[in-house]
Coordinates of C-alpha atoms (C1' of nucleotides) in Angstrom, one line a residue:
Chain R
M280 CA 168.8 189.3 109.1
T281 CA 166.0 187.0 108.1
D282 CA 164.1 185.0 110.5
A283 CA 165.4 181.5 111.2
P284 CA 163.2 178.9 109.6
T285 CA 160.8 177.3 112.0
E286 CA 161.6 173.9 110.6
P287 CA 164.9 172.8 109.2
F288 CA 165.3 173.0 105.4
R289 CA 165.2 169.7 103.6
A290 CA 165.9 168.6 100.1
L291 CA 163.2 169.1 97.6
T292 CA 160.9 166.2 96.7
G293 CA 162.7 163.8 94.4
M294 CA 166.1 165.4 95.0
R295 CA 168.4 163.3 97.1
D296 CA 171.5 163.8 99.1
V297 CA 174.0 161.1 98.3
L298 CA 176.0 160.5 101.5
P299 CA 179.1 158.4 102.1
P300 CA 179.7 155.7 101.3
E301 CA 177.2 155.7 98.5
A302 CA 178.7 158.8 96.9
G303 CA 182.0 157.0 96.6
R304 CA 180.3 154.1 95.1
R305 CA 178.9 156.3 92.4
R306 CA 182.2 157.7 91.6
A307 CA 183.6 154.2 91.4
L308 CA 180.8 153.3 89.0
L309 CA 181.6 156.3 86.9
A310 CA 185.3 155.3 86.8
R311 CA 184.4 151.8 85.6
F312 CA 182.2 153.2 82.9
A313 CA 184.8 155.7 81.8
A314 CA 187.4 153.0 81.5
A315 CA 185.1 150.8 79.4
A316 CA 184.2 153.6 77.1
E317 CA 187.8 154.8 76.7
R318 CA 189.0 151.3 75.9
A319 CA 186.6 151.6 72.9
G320 CA 188.0 154.9 71.8
Y321 CA 185.4 157.2 73.3
A322 CA 186.5 160.6 74.8
E323 CA 184.7 162.4 77.5
V324 CA 182.4 165.3 76.8
S325 CA 180.6 167.6 79.2
V326 CA 177.7 169.8 78.3
P327 CA 175.5 172.2 80.2
V328 CA 172.7 171.2 82.5
L329 CA 170.8 174.3 81.5
E330 CA 169.9 174.9 77.8
E331 CA 167.4 176.9 75.9
L332 CA 164.0 175.2 76.1
G333 CA 164.0 174.7 72.3
V334 CA 166.9 172.2 72.5
F335 CA 164.7 169.7 74.3
E336 CA 161.5 170.4 72.6
R337 CA 162.9 168.6 69.6
L338 CA 162.8 165.4 71.6
G339 CA 159.2 164.8 70.9
E340 CA 156.1 166.9 71.3
A341 CA 154.0 163.8 72.1
T342 CA 156.1 162.8 75.0
D343 CA 155.4 163.6 78.6
V344 CA 159.1 164.2 79.2
V345 CA 158.7 167.3 77.0
T346 CA 155.2 168.4 77.6
K347 CA 154.8 167.9 81.3
E348 CA 158.0 166.8 83.1
M349 CA 160.6 169.4 82.2
Y350 CA 161.7 172.0 84.7
H351 CA 161.6 175.2 82.7
F352 CA 161.4 178.9 83.4
A353 CA 162.1 182.3 81.9
D354 CA 165.5 183.8 82.5
Q355 CA 165.7 187.4 83.7
D356 CA 166.0 188.5 80.1
G357 CA 163.0 186.5 79.1
T358 CA 164.8 183.6 77.4
E359 CA 163.0 180.3 78.0
L360 CA 165.4 177.9 79.7
A361 CA 165.1 174.3 80.8
L362 CA 167.0 171.8 82.9
R363 CA 167.9 168.9 80.7
P364 CA 165.6 165.9 81.0
E365 CA 168.2 163.7 79.3
L366 CA 171.7 164.0 78.0
T367 CA 171.5 163.3 74.3
A368 CA 170.0 166.6 73.1
G369 CA 172.7 168.7 74.7
V370 CA 175.5 166.5 73.3
V371 CA 174.0 166.8 69.8
R372 CA 173.6 170.5 70.2
A373 CA 177.3 170.8 71.2
F374 CA 178.1 168.7 68.1
V375 CA 176.2 171.0 65.9
Q376 CA 177.7 174.1 67.5
H377 CA 181.4 173.0 67.3
A378 CA 181.3 170.8 64.2
P379 CA 184.1 168.4 65.3
T380 CA 185.6 166.0 62.9
Q381 CA 183.5 162.9 62.4
P382 CA 183.0 160.3 63.6
W383 CA 182.6 161.9 67.0
K384 CA 182.7 159.3 69.6
V385 CA 182.1 160.6 73.1
W386 CA 181.0 159.4 76.5
V387 CA 179.1 161.6 78.9
A388 CA 178.1 161.5 82.5
G389 CA 175.7 163.9 84.1
T390 CA 172.6 164.8 85.9
A391 CA 169.2 165.3 84.4
F392 CA 165.9 166.4 85.8
R393 CA 162.3 165.4 85.3
R394 CA 159.4 166.5 87.4
E395 CA 157.7 163.2 88.0
R396 CA 156.3 161.5 91.1
P397 CA 159.3 159.8 92.6
Q398 CA 159.3 156.1 93.2
R399 CA 161.9 153.4 93.6
G400 CA 164.6 153.8 91.0
R401 CA 163.1 157.1 89.7
Y402 CA 163.8 160.5 91.1
R403 CA 163.4 164.0 89.9
M404 CA 167.1 164.4 89.8
F405 CA 169.0 161.5 88.4
D406 CA 172.4 160.6 86.9
Q407 CA 173.1 159.0 83.7
V408 CA 176.2 157.7 81.9
G409 CA 176.2 157.0 78.2
V410 CA 177.9 157.4 74.9
E411 CA 177.0 159.1 71.6
V412 CA 178.5 158.7 68.2
L413 CA 177.8 161.2 65.5
G414 CA 178.5 160.8 61.8
V415 CA 178.5 157.1 61.2
D416 CA 175.7 155.1 59.6
D417 CA 177.3 151.6 59.8
P418 CA 175.4 148.8 61.5
D419 CA 178.6 147.5 62.9
L420 CA 178.7 150.7 64.9
D421 CA 175.3 149.8 66.4
V422 CA 176.9 146.5 67.4
E423 CA 179.8 148.4 69.1
V424 CA 177.5 150.7 71.0
V425 CA 175.2 148.0 72.2
A426 CA 178.1 145.7 73.1
L427 CA 179.6 148.6 75.1
A428 CA 176.5 149.1 77.1
W429 CA 176.3 145.4 77.7
Q430 CA 180.0 145.2 78.7
A431 CA 179.7 148.2 81.0
L432 CA 177.1 146.3 83.0
A433 CA 179.0 143.1 82.9
D434 CA 182.1 144.8 84.2
L435 CA 180.2 145.7 87.3
G436 CA 179.5 142.0 87.9
L437 CA 175.9 142.1 86.8
R438 CA 174.6 138.8 85.3
D439 CA 170.9 139.0 85.4
V440 CA 170.5 141.5 82.5
T441 CA 168.4 141.1 79.4
L442 CA 169.2 143.0 76.2
L443 CA 166.1 143.8 74.2
V444 CA 166.6 144.9 70.6
N445 CA 164.3 146.2 68.0
S446 CA 164.3 148.2 64.8
L447 CA 161.8 150.8 64.2
G448 CA 162.6 151.0 60.5
D449 CA 163.2 154.3 58.8
H450 CA 161.1 157.4 59.3
E451 CA 158.7 156.5 56.5
D452 CA 158.4 153.0 57.9
R453 CA 157.8 154.3 61.4
A454 CA 155.2 156.8 60.2
R455 CA 153.3 154.2 58.2
Y456 CA 153.5 151.8 61.1
T457 CA 152.3 154.4 63.5
E458 CA 149.3 155.1 61.3
A459 CA 148.5 151.4 61.1
V460 CA 148.7 151.1 64.8
R461 CA 146.6 154.1 65.3
A462 CA 143.9 152.8 62.9
Y463 CA 144.0 149.4 64.6
F464 CA 143.4 150.8 68.1
A465 CA 140.9 153.4 66.9
S466 CA 138.7 150.5 66.0
L467 CA 139.0 149.3 69.6
R468 CA 138.7 152.7 71.1
S469 CA 135.8 151.9 73.4
A470 CA 137.9 149.1 75.0
L471 CA 140.6 151.6 76.0
S472 CA 140.8 153.5 79.2
E473 CA 140.5 157.3 79.1
A474 CA 144.2 157.6 79.6
E475 CA 144.9 155.1 76.8
Q476 CA 142.6 156.9 74.5
D477 CA 144.6 160.0 75.1
T478 CA 147.8 158.1 74.4
L479 CA 146.3 156.8 71.2
D480 CA 145.7 160.3 70.0
R481 CA 149.2 161.6 71.0
N482 CA 151.5 158.6 70.6
P483 CA 149.8 155.4 69.5
L484 CA 153.0 153.3 69.5
R485 CA 153.2 153.7 73.2
L486 CA 150.2 151.5 73.6
L487 CA 152.2 148.6 72.4
D488 CA 154.3 148.4 75.6
S489 CA 151.6 149.2 78.1
K490 CA 151.9 147.4 81.4
R491 CA 148.2 146.8 81.7
P492 CA 147.5 143.1 81.2
E493 CA 144.0 143.9 79.8
L494 CA 145.7 145.3 76.8
G495 CA 147.8 142.2 76.2
P496 CA 145.5 140.4 73.7
M497 CA 144.8 143.6 71.8
V498 CA 148.5 144.3 71.5
A499 CA 149.2 140.7 70.4
A500 CA 146.8 141.1 67.5
A501 CA 148.1 144.5 66.5
P502 CA 149.9 145.1 63.2
S503 CA 153.4 143.7 63.1
L504 CA 156.3 146.1 62.8
A505 CA 158.4 143.8 60.7
E506 CA 156.1 144.1 57.8
Y507 CA 156.6 147.8 57.7
R508 CA 160.4 147.9 57.6
S509 CA 161.9 148.9 54.3
D510 CA 164.4 146.5 52.7
E511 CA 167.2 148.8 53.6
A512 CA 166.2 149.0 57.2
A513 CA 165.6 145.3 57.4
A514 CA 169.1 144.6 56.1
H515 CA 170.6 147.0 58.6
Y516 CA 168.8 145.3 61.4
E517 CA 169.9 141.8 60.2
R518 CA 173.5 143.0 60.1
V519 CA 173.2 144.3 63.7
L520 CA 171.8 141.1 65.0
A521 CA 174.4 139.1 63.2
G522 CA 177.1 141.3 64.7
L523 CA 175.8 140.8 68.2
R524 CA 175.8 137.1 67.7
A525 CA 179.4 137.3 66.4
V526 CA 180.7 139.2 69.4
G527 CA 178.8 137.1 71.8
V528 CA 176.3 139.5 73.2
P529 CA 173.0 137.7 73.9
Y530 CA 169.9 139.5 72.9
T531 CA 166.2 139.2 72.8
E532 CA 164.2 140.6 69.9
A533 CA 161.5 142.8 71.2
P534 CA 159.2 143.9 68.4
L535 CA 157.1 145.9 70.8
L536 CA 160.0 147.9 72.2
V537 CA 159.0 151.4 71.4
R538 CA 161.2 153.9 73.1
G539 CA 159.8 157.1 74.4
L540 CA 161.5 159.8 72.5
D541 CA 160.5 160.7 69.0
Y542 CA 163.9 160.9 67.3
Y543 CA 164.7 157.2 67.2
R544 CA 164.8 155.2 64.0
R545 CA 166.2 151.8 63.1
T546 CA 168.0 150.2 66.0
T547 CA 166.5 150.7 69.5
F548 CA 167.5 148.7 72.5
E549 CA 167.0 148.5 76.2
L550 CA 168.7 146.7 79.1
T551 CA 166.5 145.4 81.9
S552 CA 167.4 143.7 85.1
G553 CA 165.7 140.6 86.2
A554 CA 167.0 141.1 89.7
I555 CA 165.2 144.3 90.5
D556 CA 161.9 143.5 92.2
A557 CA 160.3 146.8 91.0
A558 CA 158.6 148.2 88.0
Q559 CA 161.5 150.4 87.2
N560 CA 163.7 147.6 86.0
A561 CA 165.1 149.3 82.9
L562 CA 168.7 150.0 83.5
G563 CA 169.1 152.0 80.3
G564 CA 168.5 152.1 76.7
G565 CA 169.3 153.8 73.5
G566 CA 169.1 153.7 69.8
R567 CA 169.9 155.3 66.5
Y568 CA 168.7 158.7 65.5
D569 CA 169.3 160.9 62.5
R570 CA 167.1 163.9 62.6
L571 CA 168.3 165.4 65.9
A572 CA 171.2 167.3 64.5
E573 CA 169.1 168.7 61.8
D574 CA 166.3 169.6 64.2
L575 CA 168.9 171.5 66.2
G576 CA 170.0 173.5 63.3
G577 CA 172.8 171.4 61.9
R578 CA 173.4 169.3 58.8
P579 CA 171.6 165.9 58.7
T580 CA 173.9 163.6 60.7
D581 CA 173.5 160.0 61.7
G582 CA 173.8 159.4 65.4
I583 CA 173.5 156.6 67.9
G584 CA 173.9 156.4 71.6
F585 CA 172.6 155.0 74.9
A586 CA 172.2 156.1 78.5
L587 CA 172.3 154.0 81.6
G588 CA 170.5 155.2 84.7
V589 CA 173.0 155.3 87.6
D590 CA 170.4 154.8 90.3
R591 CA 168.9 151.8 88.6
V592 CA 172.2 150.2 87.8
L593 CA 173.2 150.5 91.5
L594 CA 169.8 149.1 92.5
A595 CA 170.5 146.1 90.2
C596 CA 174.0 145.7 91.8
D597 CA 172.4 145.7 95.2
A598 CA 169.9 143.1 94.1
E599 CA 172.7 140.8 92.7
G600 CA 175.0 141.5 95.5
V601 CA 177.8 142.8 93.3
F602 CA 179.9 146.0 93.2
D603 CA 179.6 147.1 96.8
G604 CA 181.9 149.9 95.9
A605 CA 184.0 149.6 99.0
G606 CA 186.9 152.0 98.7
P607 CA 190.4 151.3 99.8
A608 CA 190.9 151.4 103.5
L609 CA 193.3 153.6 105.3
D610 CA 196.9 152.6 105.6
A611 CA 197.1 153.8 109.2
F612 CA 195.1 155.3 112.1
V613 CA 197.1 157.2 114.6
V614 CA 196.3 156.6 118.3
D615 CA 197.9 159.4 120.3
L616 CA 198.0 159.2 124.1
T617 CA 200.3 162.2 124.5
G618 CA 198.1 165.2 123.8
G619 CA 197.6 165.3 120.1
E620 CA 200.9 166.6 118.7
A621 CA 202.1 163.2 117.6
A622 CA 198.8 162.5 115.8
R623 CA 198.9 165.9 114.1
D624 CA 202.5 165.5 112.9
L625 CA 202.4 161.8 112.0
T626 CA 199.2 162.0 109.9
H627 CA 200.7 164.9 108.0
E628 CA 204.0 163.1 107.5
L629 CA 202.4 159.9 106.3
R630 CA 200.1 161.8 103.9
A631 CA 203.0 163.7 102.5
A632 CA 204.7 160.4 101.8
G633 CA 201.7 159.2 99.8
L634 CA 200.2 157.0 102.5
S635 CA 196.7 157.4 103.8
A636 CA 196.2 158.2 107.5
D637 CA 193.6 159.5 109.8
R638 CA 193.3 160.0 113.6
R639 CA 190.6 160.9 116.1
F640 CA 190.3 164.6 117.0
G641 CA 189.5 165.4 120.6
G642 CA 191.6 162.6 121.9
G643 CA 189.6 160.3 124.2
S644 CA 190.5 157.2 126.0
M645 CA 192.8 154.7 124.4
R646 CA 189.9 152.3 124.2
S647 CA 187.9 154.9 122.4
Q648 CA 190.7 155.7 120.0
M649 CA 191.3 152.1 119.3
K650 CA 187.6 151.6 118.5
H651 CA 187.8 154.4 116.0
A652 CA 190.9 152.9 114.5
D653 CA 189.1 149.6 114.1
R654 CA 186.1 151.1 112.5
S655 CA 188.1 153.2 110.1
G656 CA 189.2 150.0 108.4
A657 CA 192.8 151.0 108.7
S658 CA 195.4 148.3 108.2
V659 CA 197.3 149.3 111.3
A660 CA 197.0 151.4 114.4
L661 CA 200.0 153.5 115.1
I662 CA 200.2 154.0 118.9
V663 CA 202.1 156.8 120.4
G664 CA 202.3 156.9 124.2
E665 CA 204.8 158.4 126.5
D666 CA 207.1 155.4 126.1
E667 CA 207.2 155.7 122.3
L668 CA 207.6 159.4 122.5
Q669 CA 210.6 159.1 124.7
A670 CA 212.2 156.4 122.6
G671 CA 211.4 158.1 119.3
E672 CA 209.4 155.1 118.2
V673 CA 205.9 154.2 117.2
T674 CA 204.0 151.0 118.1
L675 CA 202.6 149.4 114.9
R676 CA 199.6 147.3 115.7
P677 CA 198.0 145.3 112.9
L678 CA 194.2 145.4 112.9
R679 CA 191.6 143.0 111.7
G680 CA 192.2 141.1 108.6
H681 CA 195.8 142.1 108.6
G682 CA 197.4 139.4 110.7
A683 CA 195.8 140.7 113.8
D684 CA 197.3 138.4 116.5
D685 CA 198.4 140.3 119.5
G686 CA 201.9 138.9 119.2
E687 CA 202.5 140.7 115.9
Q688 CA 202.5 144.2 117.4
R689 CA 205.9 145.8 117.1
R690 CA 207.8 148.9 117.7
V691 CA 209.3 150.8 114.8
R692 CA 211.7 153.7 114.9
R693 CA 209.9 156.8 113.7
E694 CA 212.2 157.4 110.8
D695 CA 211.6 153.9 109.6
L696 CA 207.8 154.2 109.8
V697 CA 207.0 155.1 106.2
A698 CA 209.2 152.2 104.9
A699 CA 207.6 149.8 107.4
L700 CA 204.1 150.8 106.3
R701 CA 205.0 150.5 102.6
A702 CA 206.2 147.0 103.2
L703 CA 202.9 145.9 104.5
P704 CA 201.0 143.7 102.1
A705 CA 197.7 145.6 102.5
H706 CA 199.3 149.0 101.7
H707 CA 198.0 150.8 98.6
D708 CA 199.4 153.7 96.7
H709 CA 197.2 156.8 96.6
Chain U
rG526 C1' 148.9 163.9 87.2
rU527 C1' 145.9 159.4 89.6
rG528 C1' 145.6 155.7 93.5
rG529 C1' 147.3 152.4 97.9
rC530 C1' 150.2 152.2 102.3
rC531 C1' 153.2 154.7 106.1
rG532 C1' 155.1 159.0 109.5
rU533 C1' 157.2 157.0 117.6
rA534 C1' 165.2 158.2 119.6
rG535 C1' 170.7 159.3 114.6
rC536 C1' 168.9 154.2 112.1
rU537 C1' 165.3 149.8 112.0
rC538 C1' 160.9 149.3 114.6
rA539 C1' 157.4 147.6 119.0
rG540 C1' 153.5 150.1 121.5
rU541 C1' 147.6 151.8 118.2
rU542 C1' 144.0 145.7 119.1
rU543 C1' 139.3 147.2 123.5
rG544 C1' 141.8 155.7 124.1
rG545 C1' 143.4 155.6 130.7
rC546 C1' 146.9 154.8 136.3
rU547 C1' 154.1 154.5 131.8
rG548 C1' 156.9 160.3 134.1
rA549 C1' 156.9 156.6 126.2
rG550 C1' 160.1 151.2 125.0
rA551 C1' 163.7 147.7 122.3
rG552 C1' 167.7 146.6 119.1
rC553 C1' 171.6 148.9 116.5
rG554 C1' 174.6 153.2 116.7
rC555 C1' 176.9 157.0 120.0
rU556 C1' 179.6 158.4 124.9
rG557 C1' 182.0 156.5 129.4
rG558 C1' 183.4 152.3 132.2
rG559 C1' 184.5 146.8 133.4
rU560 C1' 190.5 146.0 131.3
rU561 C1' 195.2 152.7 135.6
rG562 C1' 198.4 151.7 127.4
rU563 C1' 195.3 148.1 123.2
rG564 C1' 189.9 147.6 118.8
rG565 C1' 186.7 143.5 117.0
rC566 C1' 183.0 139.3 121.2
rC567 C1' 180.7 140.0 126.2
rC568 C1' 178.8 142.9 130.5
rC569 C1' 177.3 147.7 133.0
rA570 C1' 176.0 152.8 132.9
rG571 C1' 174.7 157.2 130.3
rA572 C1' 173.2 160.8 126.7
rG573 C1' 169.4 161.1 123.0
rG574 C1' 162.1 161.7 121.6
rU575 C1' 157.5 168.9 120.8
rC576 C1' 155.2 160.3 119.3
rG577 C1' 155.5 164.6 111.2
rU578 C1' 152.5 169.6 111.8
rG579 C1' 147.9 172.0 112.9
rG580 C1' 143.0 171.5 114.4
rG581 C1' 138.9 168.4 116.3
rU582 C1' 136.3 164.5 119.5
rU583 C1' 136.9 163.2 124.8
rC584 C1' 137.2 163.9 131.8
rG585 C1' 141.7 161.8 129.3
rA586 C1' 144.8 161.0 122.6
rG587 C1' 151.3 158.1 120.5
rC588 C1' 146.4 155.5 119.8
rC589 C1' 140.0 158.0 117.2
rC590 C1' 138.4 162.0 113.2
rC591 C1' 139.9 166.0 109.5
rA592 C1' 143.3 168.9 107.0
rC593 C1' 148.2 169.9 105.6
rC594 C1' 153.3 168.4 105.1
rG595 C1' 156.7 164.4 104.2
rG596 C1' 158.0 159.4 102.8
rU597 C1' 157.1 155.0 100.1
rC598 C1' 154.9 151.8 96.4
rA599 C1' 152.2 151.2 91.9
rC600 C1' 149.9 153.4 87.5
rA601 C1' 150.4 157.1 83.5
rC602 C1' 155.3 157.9 81.6
rC603 C1' 160.3 156.8 81.5
rA604 C1' 166.6 155.8 82.6

RNA sequence: GUGGCCGUAGCUCAGUUUGGCUGAGAGCGCUGGGUUGUGGCCCCAGAGGUCGUGGGUUCGAGCCCCACCGGUCACACCA
């Protein structure tokens, strides 16, 4: 027997308990996303939260996500393991391992971990939903994927969303451009902060989307990415933009959009919310990649995908006042004044018939039970007192929003109860 | 990792200004009652607090100082 803790345990920093009703809202969000993805022919895939460290090291050795923010540790047998910091690498690893027929169109939802300082919209444990497509190098697929991300947000009712699009060109283009940017900022090195000099050495492209206003003029005068794109990459990009216009997805070109992970090439995009009054306004993003499968031991395979941050999407929904996620209310709440047997039996009977029902345990005054019935959101209160019990009936009292005038209360024979509840307009099948 | 702000009831907070005679308050929520079988509005009553933790200053600390813990916001970075 160990000593009891002197203070209660609490969740770790950056790890949050999601309580009702928020947890239900998340599930509803997931259901909406799944429906949107499956309408487009994507099937669900689920991959481990824990992988060998090497799977994620391919994401980019110059990124903080890999170098500083991963939760990793040695397993008992010495294997280096890591909690995934994002979802793509695991999905691609699964693709390589199982070699499914291509194109492989999957959607994925899951939790990822990064050991950062938490702040609004960013936690150490966070959920993402997204899609990945392996095995297709067609710009029209880029259009499909981007449009799907856009539509998923629109389906929730979000309106104040901006789609930022860019093309990083091919690897050679990106490499040449990176060197040009590095050389450019190297000449301005003394004007950079210590941290920025460090960024310059590790990942110069990141300087382009710094939030520091002082850097603005320097960034504006930096080499332009467009001049470094190959003809082929430029044509791909043009086709993507034309496709977005054709399907009616509004976009903003963002030549400075340089996403964090190393594997991106050609199309990259990000979705930001104008409604979130916080720095973490990126709802999600994604892009095309082609070396990831190879880096994970497979054949070179084209891939593209995106991820949406569930926390941030919900933050945006809050800000826009949409998708409150209210679940269906109960069909009935049983108020039992006879000792509890009626409540016990009636709730069971209604549930067995496919209706939703709840009651208050421990009895209490009728006033108290009616209060609970009201707050439960149930369509009706089913009152069972001595009178009803003797008569084999139940009093069916409509509650708020369901024609709640006192006069509409009525008695129903117990054997007719299920049919009577089914006949109510507010009833829903479960 | 760096910096700012904040920790008083389940929740949101007042009280800290000029430390004191208050045994620490409000609203919401919760429980009971006003309505001996009827919720939502109103009224009454009640339960609920080691004032984050530890140390220090002082005759005296919720209030001042230090440390730690926790939260939050921003930066770096990123979803």
